[in-house]
XYZ file of C-alpha atoms in Angstrom:
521
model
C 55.701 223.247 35.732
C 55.004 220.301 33.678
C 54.018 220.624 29.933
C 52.168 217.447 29.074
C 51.517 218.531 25.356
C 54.715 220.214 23.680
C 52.006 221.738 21.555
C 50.263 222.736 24.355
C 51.731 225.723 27.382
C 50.157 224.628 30.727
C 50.382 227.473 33.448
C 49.220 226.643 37.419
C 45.503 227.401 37.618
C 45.052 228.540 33.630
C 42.956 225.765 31.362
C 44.236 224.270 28.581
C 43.066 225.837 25.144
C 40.669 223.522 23.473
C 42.454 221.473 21.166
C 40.729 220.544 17.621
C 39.964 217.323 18.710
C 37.987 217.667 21.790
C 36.320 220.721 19.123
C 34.910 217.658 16.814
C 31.448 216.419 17.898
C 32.633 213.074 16.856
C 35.946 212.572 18.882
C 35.850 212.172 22.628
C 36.702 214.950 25.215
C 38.952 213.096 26.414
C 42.906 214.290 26.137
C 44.208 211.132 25.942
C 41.604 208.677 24.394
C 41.136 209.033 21.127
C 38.229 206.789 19.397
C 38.888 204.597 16.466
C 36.512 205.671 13.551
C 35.095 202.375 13.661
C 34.043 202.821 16.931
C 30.455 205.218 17.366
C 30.612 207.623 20.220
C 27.056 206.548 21.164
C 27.188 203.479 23.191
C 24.733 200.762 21.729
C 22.952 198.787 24.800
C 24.868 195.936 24.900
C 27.483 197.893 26.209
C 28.945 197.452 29.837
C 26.790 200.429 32.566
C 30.274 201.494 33.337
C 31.328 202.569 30.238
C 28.219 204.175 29.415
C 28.926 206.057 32.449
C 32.480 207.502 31.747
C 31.971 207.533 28.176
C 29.308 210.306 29.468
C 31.503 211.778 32.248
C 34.099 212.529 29.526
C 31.800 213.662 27.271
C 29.845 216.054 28.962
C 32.439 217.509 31.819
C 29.954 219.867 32.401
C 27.468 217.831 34.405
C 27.062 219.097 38.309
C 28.785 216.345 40.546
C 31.761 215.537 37.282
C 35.042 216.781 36.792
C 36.346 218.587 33.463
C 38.835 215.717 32.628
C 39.530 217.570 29.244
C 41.820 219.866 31.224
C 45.243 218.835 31.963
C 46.969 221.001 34.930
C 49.135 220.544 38.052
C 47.823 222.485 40.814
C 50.337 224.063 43.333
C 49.274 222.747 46.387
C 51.197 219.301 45.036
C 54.363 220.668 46.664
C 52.790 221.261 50.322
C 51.288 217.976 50.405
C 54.023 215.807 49.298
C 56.366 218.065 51.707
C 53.755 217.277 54.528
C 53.674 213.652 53.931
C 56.928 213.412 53.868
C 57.516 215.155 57.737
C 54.565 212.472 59.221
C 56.289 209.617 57.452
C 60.139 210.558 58.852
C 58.390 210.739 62.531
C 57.177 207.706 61.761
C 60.680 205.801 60.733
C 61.931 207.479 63.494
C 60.202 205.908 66.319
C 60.681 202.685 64.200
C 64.541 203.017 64.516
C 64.628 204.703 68.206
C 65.236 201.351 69.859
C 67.062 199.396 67.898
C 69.695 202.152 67.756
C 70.525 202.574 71.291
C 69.635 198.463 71.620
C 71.780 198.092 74.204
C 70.718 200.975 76.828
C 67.327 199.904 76.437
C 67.759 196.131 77.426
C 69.938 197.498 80.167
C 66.815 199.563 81.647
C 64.054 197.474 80.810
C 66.492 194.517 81.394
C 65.072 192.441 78.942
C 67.159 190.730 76.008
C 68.352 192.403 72.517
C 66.113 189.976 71.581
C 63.176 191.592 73.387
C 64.610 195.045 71.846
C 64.686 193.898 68.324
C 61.421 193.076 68.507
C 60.198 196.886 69.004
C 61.601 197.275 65.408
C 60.306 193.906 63.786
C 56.635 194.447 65.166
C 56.437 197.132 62.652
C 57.247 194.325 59.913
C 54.846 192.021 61.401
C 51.956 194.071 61.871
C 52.335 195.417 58.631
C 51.374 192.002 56.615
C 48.100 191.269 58.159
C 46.931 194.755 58.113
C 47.752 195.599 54.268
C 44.701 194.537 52.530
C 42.411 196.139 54.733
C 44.212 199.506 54.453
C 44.442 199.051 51.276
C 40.650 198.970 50.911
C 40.490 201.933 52.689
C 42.649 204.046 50.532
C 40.526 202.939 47.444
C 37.234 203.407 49.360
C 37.967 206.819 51.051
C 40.743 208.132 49.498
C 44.194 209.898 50.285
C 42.785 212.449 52.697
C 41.057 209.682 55.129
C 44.174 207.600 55.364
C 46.690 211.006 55.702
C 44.512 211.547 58.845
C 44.378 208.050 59.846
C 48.278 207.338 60.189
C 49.166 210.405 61.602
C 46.609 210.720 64.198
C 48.055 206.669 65.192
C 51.438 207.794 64.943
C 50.602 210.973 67.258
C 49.089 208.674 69.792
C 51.844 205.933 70.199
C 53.961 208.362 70.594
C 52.065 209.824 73.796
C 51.613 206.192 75.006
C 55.425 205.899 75.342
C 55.483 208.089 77.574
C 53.474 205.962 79.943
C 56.719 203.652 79.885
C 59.547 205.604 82.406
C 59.793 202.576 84.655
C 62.106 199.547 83.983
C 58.786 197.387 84.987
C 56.513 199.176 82.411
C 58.081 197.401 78.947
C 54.387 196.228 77.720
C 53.636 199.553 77.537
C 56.209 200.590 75.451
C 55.551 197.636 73.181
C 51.710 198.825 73.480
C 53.020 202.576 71.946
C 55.390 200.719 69.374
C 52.318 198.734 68.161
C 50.151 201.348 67.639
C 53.445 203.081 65.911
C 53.719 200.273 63.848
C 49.696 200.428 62.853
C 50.260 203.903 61.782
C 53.262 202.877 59.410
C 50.735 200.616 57.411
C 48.683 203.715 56.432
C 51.798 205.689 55.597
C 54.097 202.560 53.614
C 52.044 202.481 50.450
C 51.356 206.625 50.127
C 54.278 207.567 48.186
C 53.118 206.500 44.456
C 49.876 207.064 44.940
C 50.387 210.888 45.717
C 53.015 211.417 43.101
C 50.354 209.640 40.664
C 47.579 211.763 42.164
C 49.049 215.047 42.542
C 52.140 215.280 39.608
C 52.568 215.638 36.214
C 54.730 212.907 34.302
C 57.690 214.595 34.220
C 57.389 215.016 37.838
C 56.130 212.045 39.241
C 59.183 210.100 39.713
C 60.846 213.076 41.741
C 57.783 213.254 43.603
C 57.906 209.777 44.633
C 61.523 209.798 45.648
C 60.532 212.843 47.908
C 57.532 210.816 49.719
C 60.369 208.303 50.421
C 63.092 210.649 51.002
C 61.038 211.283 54.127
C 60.904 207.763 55.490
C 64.410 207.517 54.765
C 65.616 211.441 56.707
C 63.032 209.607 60.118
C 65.880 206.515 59.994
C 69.065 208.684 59.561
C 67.695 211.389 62.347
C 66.951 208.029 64.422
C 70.525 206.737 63.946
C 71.928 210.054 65.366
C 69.631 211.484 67.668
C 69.178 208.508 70.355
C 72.429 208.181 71.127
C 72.949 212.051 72.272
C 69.838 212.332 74.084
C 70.418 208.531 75.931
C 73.760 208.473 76.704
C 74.730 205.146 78.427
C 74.410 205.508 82.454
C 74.405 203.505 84.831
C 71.451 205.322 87.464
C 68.022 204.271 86.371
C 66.719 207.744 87.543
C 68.349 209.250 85.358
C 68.117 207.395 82.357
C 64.478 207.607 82.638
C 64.614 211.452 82.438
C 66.682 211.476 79.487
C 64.532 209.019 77.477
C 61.414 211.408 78.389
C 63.211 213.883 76.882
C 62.752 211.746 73.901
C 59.530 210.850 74.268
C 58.113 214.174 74.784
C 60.203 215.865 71.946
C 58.604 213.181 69.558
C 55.134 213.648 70.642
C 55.004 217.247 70.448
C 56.337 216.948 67.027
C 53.662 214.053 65.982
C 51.081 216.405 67.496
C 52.328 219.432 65.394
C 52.222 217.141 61.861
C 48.693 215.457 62.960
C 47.505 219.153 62.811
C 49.427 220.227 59.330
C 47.808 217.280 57.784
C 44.378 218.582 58.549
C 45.101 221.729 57.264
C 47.277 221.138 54.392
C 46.075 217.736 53.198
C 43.386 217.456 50.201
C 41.760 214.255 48.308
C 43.042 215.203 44.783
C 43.730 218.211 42.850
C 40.921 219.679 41.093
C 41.673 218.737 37.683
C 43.866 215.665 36.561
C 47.916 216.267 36.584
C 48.548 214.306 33.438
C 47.123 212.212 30.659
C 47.461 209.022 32.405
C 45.956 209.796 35.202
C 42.881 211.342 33.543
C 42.805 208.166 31.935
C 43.210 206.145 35.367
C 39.692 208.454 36.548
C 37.426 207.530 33.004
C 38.531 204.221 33.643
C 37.535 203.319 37.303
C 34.409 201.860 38.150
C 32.724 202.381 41.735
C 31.814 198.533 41.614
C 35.530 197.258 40.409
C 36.264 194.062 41.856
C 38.948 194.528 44.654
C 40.179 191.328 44.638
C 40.138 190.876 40.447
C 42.612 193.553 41.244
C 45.004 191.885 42.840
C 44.655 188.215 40.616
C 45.767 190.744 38.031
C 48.472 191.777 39.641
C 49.906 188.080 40.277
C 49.205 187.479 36.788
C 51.781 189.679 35.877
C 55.237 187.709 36.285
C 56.872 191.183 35.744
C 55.674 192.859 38.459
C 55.723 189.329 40.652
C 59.480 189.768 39.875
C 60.167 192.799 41.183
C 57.796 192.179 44.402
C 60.529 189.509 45.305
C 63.635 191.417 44.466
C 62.368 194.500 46.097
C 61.889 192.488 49.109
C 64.987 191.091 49.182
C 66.704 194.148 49.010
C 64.614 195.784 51.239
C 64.594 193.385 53.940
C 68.179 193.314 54.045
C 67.917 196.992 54.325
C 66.033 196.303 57.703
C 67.883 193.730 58.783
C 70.756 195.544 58.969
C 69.248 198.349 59.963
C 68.232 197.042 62.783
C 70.838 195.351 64.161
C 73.790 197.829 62.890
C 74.323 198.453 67.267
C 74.528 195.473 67.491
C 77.185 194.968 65.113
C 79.158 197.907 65.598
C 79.081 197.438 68.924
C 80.500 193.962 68.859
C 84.225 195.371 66.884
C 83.910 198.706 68.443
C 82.784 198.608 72.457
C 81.326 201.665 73.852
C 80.915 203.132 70.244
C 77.055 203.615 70.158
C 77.476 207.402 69.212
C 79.140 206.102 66.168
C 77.195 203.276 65.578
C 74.346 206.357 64.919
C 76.455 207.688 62.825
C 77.386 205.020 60.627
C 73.619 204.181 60.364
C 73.188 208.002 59.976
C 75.564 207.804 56.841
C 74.281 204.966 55.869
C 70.838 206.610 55.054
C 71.752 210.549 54.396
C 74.215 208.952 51.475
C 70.525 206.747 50.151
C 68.690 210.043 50.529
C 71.128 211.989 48.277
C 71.231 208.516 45.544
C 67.110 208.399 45.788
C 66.866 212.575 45.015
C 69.321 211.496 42.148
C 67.842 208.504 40.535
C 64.297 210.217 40.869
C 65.838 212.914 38.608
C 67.344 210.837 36.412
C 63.966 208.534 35.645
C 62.079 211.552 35.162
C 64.415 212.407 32.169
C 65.202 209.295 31.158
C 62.088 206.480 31.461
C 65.228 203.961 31.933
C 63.272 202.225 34.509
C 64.815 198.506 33.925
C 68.478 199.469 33.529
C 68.574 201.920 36.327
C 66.814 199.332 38.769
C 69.396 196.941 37.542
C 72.247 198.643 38.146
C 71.520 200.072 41.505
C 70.663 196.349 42.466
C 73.905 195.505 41.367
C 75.958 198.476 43.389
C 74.200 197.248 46.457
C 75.589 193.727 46.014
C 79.075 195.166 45.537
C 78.586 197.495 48.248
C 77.580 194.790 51.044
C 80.706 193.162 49.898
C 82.664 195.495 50.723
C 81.008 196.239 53.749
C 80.997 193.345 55.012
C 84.691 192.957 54.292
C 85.847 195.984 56.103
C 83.462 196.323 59.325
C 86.241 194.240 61.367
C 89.511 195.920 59.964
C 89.599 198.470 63.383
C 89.256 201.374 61.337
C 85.719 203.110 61.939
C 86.675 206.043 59.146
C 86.539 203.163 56.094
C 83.745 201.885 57.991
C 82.092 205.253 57.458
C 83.383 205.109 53.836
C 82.120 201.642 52.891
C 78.575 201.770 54.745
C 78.060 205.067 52.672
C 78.845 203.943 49.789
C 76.826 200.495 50.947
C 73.558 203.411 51.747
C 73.929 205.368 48.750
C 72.685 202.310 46.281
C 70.509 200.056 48.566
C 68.551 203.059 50.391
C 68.325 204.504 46.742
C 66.864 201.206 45.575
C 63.351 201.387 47.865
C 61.514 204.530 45.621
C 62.871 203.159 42.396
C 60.905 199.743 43.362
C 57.731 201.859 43.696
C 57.786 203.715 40.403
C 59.017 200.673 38.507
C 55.778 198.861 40.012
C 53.485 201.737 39.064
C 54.867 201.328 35.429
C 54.326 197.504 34.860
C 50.871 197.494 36.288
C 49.400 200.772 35.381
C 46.344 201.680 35.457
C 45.879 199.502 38.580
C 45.594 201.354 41.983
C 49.499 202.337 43.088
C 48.310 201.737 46.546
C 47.760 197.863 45.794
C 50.847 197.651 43.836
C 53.576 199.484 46.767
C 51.396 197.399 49.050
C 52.595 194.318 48.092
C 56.380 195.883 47.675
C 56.108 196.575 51.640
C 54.795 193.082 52.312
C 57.021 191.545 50.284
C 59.872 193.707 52.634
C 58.222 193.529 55.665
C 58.321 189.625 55.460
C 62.029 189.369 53.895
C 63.198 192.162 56.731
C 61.156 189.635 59.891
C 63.502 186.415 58.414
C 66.703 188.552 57.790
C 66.250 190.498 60.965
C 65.803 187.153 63.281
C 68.359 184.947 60.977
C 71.034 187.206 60.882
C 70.578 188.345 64.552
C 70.806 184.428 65.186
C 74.349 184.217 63.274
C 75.663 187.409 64.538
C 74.676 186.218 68.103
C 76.678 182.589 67.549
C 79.395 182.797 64.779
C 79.887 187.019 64.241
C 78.797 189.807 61.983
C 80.848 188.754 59.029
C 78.928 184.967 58.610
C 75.444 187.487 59.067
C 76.576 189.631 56.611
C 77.391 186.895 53.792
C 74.029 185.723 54.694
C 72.449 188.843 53.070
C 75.281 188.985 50.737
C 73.520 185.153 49.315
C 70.646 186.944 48.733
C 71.412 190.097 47.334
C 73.140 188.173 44.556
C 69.813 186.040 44.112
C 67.778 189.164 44.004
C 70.186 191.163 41.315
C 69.925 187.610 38.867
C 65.916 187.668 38.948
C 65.920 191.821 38.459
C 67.661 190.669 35.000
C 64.412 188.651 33.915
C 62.358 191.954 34.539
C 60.962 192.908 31.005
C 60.561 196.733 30.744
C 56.574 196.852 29.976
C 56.326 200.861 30.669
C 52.499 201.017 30.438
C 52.043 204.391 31.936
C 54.317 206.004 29.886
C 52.804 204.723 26.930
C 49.602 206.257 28.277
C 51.616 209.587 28.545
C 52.960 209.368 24.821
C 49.479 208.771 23.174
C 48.681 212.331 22.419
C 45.617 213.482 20.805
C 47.592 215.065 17.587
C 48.809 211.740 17.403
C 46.149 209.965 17.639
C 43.898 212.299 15.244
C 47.041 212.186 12.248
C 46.418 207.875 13.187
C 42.786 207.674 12.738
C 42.937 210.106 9.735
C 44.886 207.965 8.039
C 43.003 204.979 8.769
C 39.538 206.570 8.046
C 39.617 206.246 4.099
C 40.698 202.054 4.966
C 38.413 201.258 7.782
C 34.554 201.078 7.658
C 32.817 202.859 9.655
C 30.347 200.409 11.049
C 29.477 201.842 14.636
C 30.780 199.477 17.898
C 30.652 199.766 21.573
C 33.522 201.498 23.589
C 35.664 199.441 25.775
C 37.983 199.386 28.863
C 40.069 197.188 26.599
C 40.211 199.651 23.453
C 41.075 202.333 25.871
C-alpha cells in the first residue's frame, strides 16, 4: 500500500477524506494542482478549449462520462496485471533467444550458416525500428488493453507457425513465425513504464517497472537453459525434428494459455489515479495533442537524448552478446552447448536478482543519476573481466565472471526506463521507452553483425574489446546526464504545501484574475 499524503491513510478501494483544500470553492479539486491566487478559477475566453475542458473535469468530478481525479488510490488488480504482463513478455524473449542458443544444431538441420541463424534473433531488432512509431500511436490512441491483446495474440500465432517448420527445407517458414514473433515484441518492448505509471503508486512504480522487465529478462535465462535439454545435438534428422516439436508445441500451448489470461485479467487503467503525478498526467492530456510535437520535445531534451544513446549502447551490447554467447563458448569449449545455456542462463538470473534490487533501492532513494552511473560503470568492469577470462579453460570462473558481468548490465535495461520517465515527465512513457528500444534495437543489429564478423576472423577476445570501446564511451556520456527528476517533483507538490505557499503569498500578490495554463500547472 502506497501512502501518497503522509497526512493522508490510503486503504485499497476506500476514498480519500476530503482535504480542506479541495473543501474551498476557490481552490481546484485537484490533489496536486494548486492555483496561484492570482490566477481566477473561472477561465476567461481567451483561454486555450483544452484547458477549459480539464479545468472543468477537475472541477466537477461528478459529471457522467469523468473520473473523480480528487481521489488518490491504488487498486489491487495492479499486481495481476503487471504479473500477467510479465509471463507474455518472458514467452516472448524466449522465442527471441531459442535459436541463437542452440545456433549450431539449427544450422546443422536447416543447413544454413550461423549467419542465417543469427538472423532469427536480429530480425527482432530490425523489425522493431520501423514499426515503433506506429505502435506507439496505437498505445496513445487505444490504450494499454488494445496493445496487451495485440502482442500476445502475435506472439501466440508465431509460435503455432513454427510449427509448420519440421523439415530441413522449410527455413522461410520458420523465419515467417520469427517475424511475426518479432512484430509481437514491438507491442510488448515499450509496456513496462507505462503500466507501472498507469497502475502504481510512487513509491511503487520503480519496483513495478523492474518487474515488467524482470519478465523479459526470466524468457532469455529460461531460453539459455531450456534449448539445449530439449535439442540435444544428433546427428538423425528424424529425430531432431521430433525433439524441436517438442519445443514448438510446449511454447505454443503456453502462448495460447497467456493470450487467454490477458483477456481476462487485463484492464485499460485503474478506476481512480494511483498517484499525484499521474492524476496530473490525465488533467493535462488533450484528445487533439500533437503526436509528433511530442516527440520534437523529446529531442529537445539533451538529457533524455543522452541517456537514449547510452542505454543503447549498453543494451545492444547486451544483445550482441547475447546472441552470439554459443557461438563463443563454443569456440574455447567444443561440445559445451549445455553450458553455454547455462552461462547465458547465469548471465541473466544474476541481472534479474540486480534489477529486483535496484528497483527497490530507487523507490527509496530517487537516486536516479548516481545509481544509473554506477551500474554503467560495473558493467564496463564486468566485460573486462569477462572478456579476460572466457579463454583461461576454466568454465567455473567463466560462470563467476559472466554473473557478475549479468548482474550490472541486465540490471541496467529497467533503470534506463524509469530514468527516462523522470526527465521527460509528463510525456507519454510509451514514446519515451520507445525510443530506449530503438536506440537498442539499432546498437544490438551493428554489435550483433560487427562482433559476429570479428569473432568469425580474429576470436572472441578482439569481439569482446569491441564492446568493451563502447561501454567505456557510453559510461563517459551517462556522466553529462543532469538529474532533472520532474515526476518526482510532481509527487512532492502536495496540496498542504501548496495551500501554506499561496497563503503566504496572498497578502503580497494581487489578485487580478488570469487564465489557467498547461505551463502554470
Amino acid at each position: 500500500m502506497v501512502n501518497e499524503d503522509p497526512n493522508v491513510e490510503e486503504r485499497d478501494g476506500t476514498p480519500e477524506p476530503q482535504s480542506a483544500l479541495q473543501m474551498d470553492p476557490s481552490i481546484s479539486a485537484h490533489p496536486s494542482v494548486s492555483i496561484h491566487p492570482s490566477v481566477s478559477v473561472y477561465p476567461s475566453s481567451s483561454a486555450h478549449p483544452s484547458t477549459v475542458a480539464q479545468t472543468s473535469v477537475l472541477a466537477h468530478p461528478s459529471i457522467p462520462g469523468t473520473e473523480d481525479l480528487s481521489v488518490i488510490k491504488v487498486s489491487k488488480r495492479r499486481w495481476a496485471v503487471v504479473l500477467v504482463f510479465s509471463c507474455y513478455s518472458m514467452c516472448n524473449a524466449f522465442q527471441w533467444i531459442q535459436y541463437g542458443s542452440i545456433n549450431n544444431i539449427f544450422k546443422e538441420f536447416y543447413g544454413v550458416s550461423a549467419f542465417a541463424i543469427d538472423w532469427l534473433s536480429m530480425c527482432y531488432m530490425l523489425m522493431y525500428i520501423p514499426l515503433l512509431l506506429p505502435v506507439a500511436w496505437l498505445l496513445e490512441k487505444f490504450g494499454l488493453r488494445t496493445i496487451a491483446l495485440m502482442g500476445s495474440a502475435l506472439n501466440c500465432l508465431g509460435a503455432w507457425v513454427k510449427l509448420g517448420s519440421l523439415k530441413p527445407h522449410l527455413f522461410p517458414v520458420t523465419i515467417l513465425g520469427q517475424v511475426i514473433c518479432s512484430v509481437a515484441q514491438v507491442f510488448i518492448l515499450g509496456m513496462p513504464s507505462r503500466i507501472a505509471s498507469v497502475w502504481f503508486g510512487a513509491n511503487e512504480v520503480s519496483t513495478a517497472c523492474s518487474i515488467a522487465v524482470f519478465g523479459n529478462q526470466l524468457g532469455i535465462a529460461i531460453g539459455f537453459l531450456v534449448p539445449p535439454v530439449l535439442v540435444p545435438n544428433v546427428k538423425d534428422q528424424d529425430e531432431l525434428a521430433y525433439h524441436i516439436s517438442v519445443m514448438f508445441y510446449i511454447i505454443g500451448g503456453v502462448a495460447t494459455l497467456l493470450f487467454i489470461l490477458v483477456i481476462i485479467v487485463f484492464k485499460e487503467k485503474p478506476k481512480h489515479p494511483p498517484s499525484r503525478a499521474q492524476s496530473l498526467s490525465y488533467a493535462l492530456a488533450s484528445s487533439d495533442a500533437s503526436y509528433l510535437s511530442s516527440i520534437v520535445r523529446l529531442f529537445k531534451n539533451l538529457n533524455f537524448v543522452l541517456l537514449v544513446i547510452t542505454y543503447g549502447l549498453n543494451a545492444g551490447a547486451f544483445y550482441a552478446l547475447s546472441t552470439l554467447l554459443n557461438r563463443m563458448v563454443i569456440l574455447h569449449y567444443p561440445g559445451e552447448e549445455v553450458n553455454a545455456g547455462r552461462i547465458g542462463l547465469t548471465i541473466v538470473i544474476s541481472g534479474m536478482l540486480g534489477a529486483m534490487i535496484s528497483g527497490i533501492w530507487l523507490d527509496r532513494s530517487k537516486t536516479y543519476k548516481q545509481t544509473t552511473l554506477v551500474v554503467y560503470i560495473m558493467t564496463l568492469v564486468g566485460m573486462v573481466v569477462y572478456t579476460l577470462t572466457l579463454n583461461l579453460r576454466h568454465l567455473w570462473v567463466v560462470f563467476i565472471t559472466a554473473g557478475t558481468l549479468g548482474f550490472f548490465m541486465t540490471s541496467y535495461l529497467p533503470l534506463g526506463f524509469e530514468f527516462a520517465v523522470e526527465l521527460t515527465y509528463p510525456e507519454s512513457e510509451g514514446m519515451s521507452s520507445g525510443l530506449l528500444n530503438v536506440a537498442a534495437q539499432v546498437f544490438g543489429i551493428i554489435f550483433t553483425i560487427s562482433q559476429g564478423q570479428i569473432i568469425e576472423n580474429y576470436g572472441p577476445m578482439p569481439g569482446n574489446i569491441f564492446l568493451c570501446v563502447f561501454l567505456t564511451l557510453g559510461a563517459a556520456l551517462t556522466a553529462f546526464i543532469k538529474a532533472d527528476l520532474r515526476r518526482q517533483k510532481a509527487n512532492k507538490e502536495t496540496p498542504e504545501n501548496k495551500l501554506q505557499e499561496e497563503e503566504e503569498e496572498e497578502s503580497n500578490t494581487s489578485k487580478a484574475p488570469t487564465t489557467v495554463s498547461e505551463e502554470h500547472l
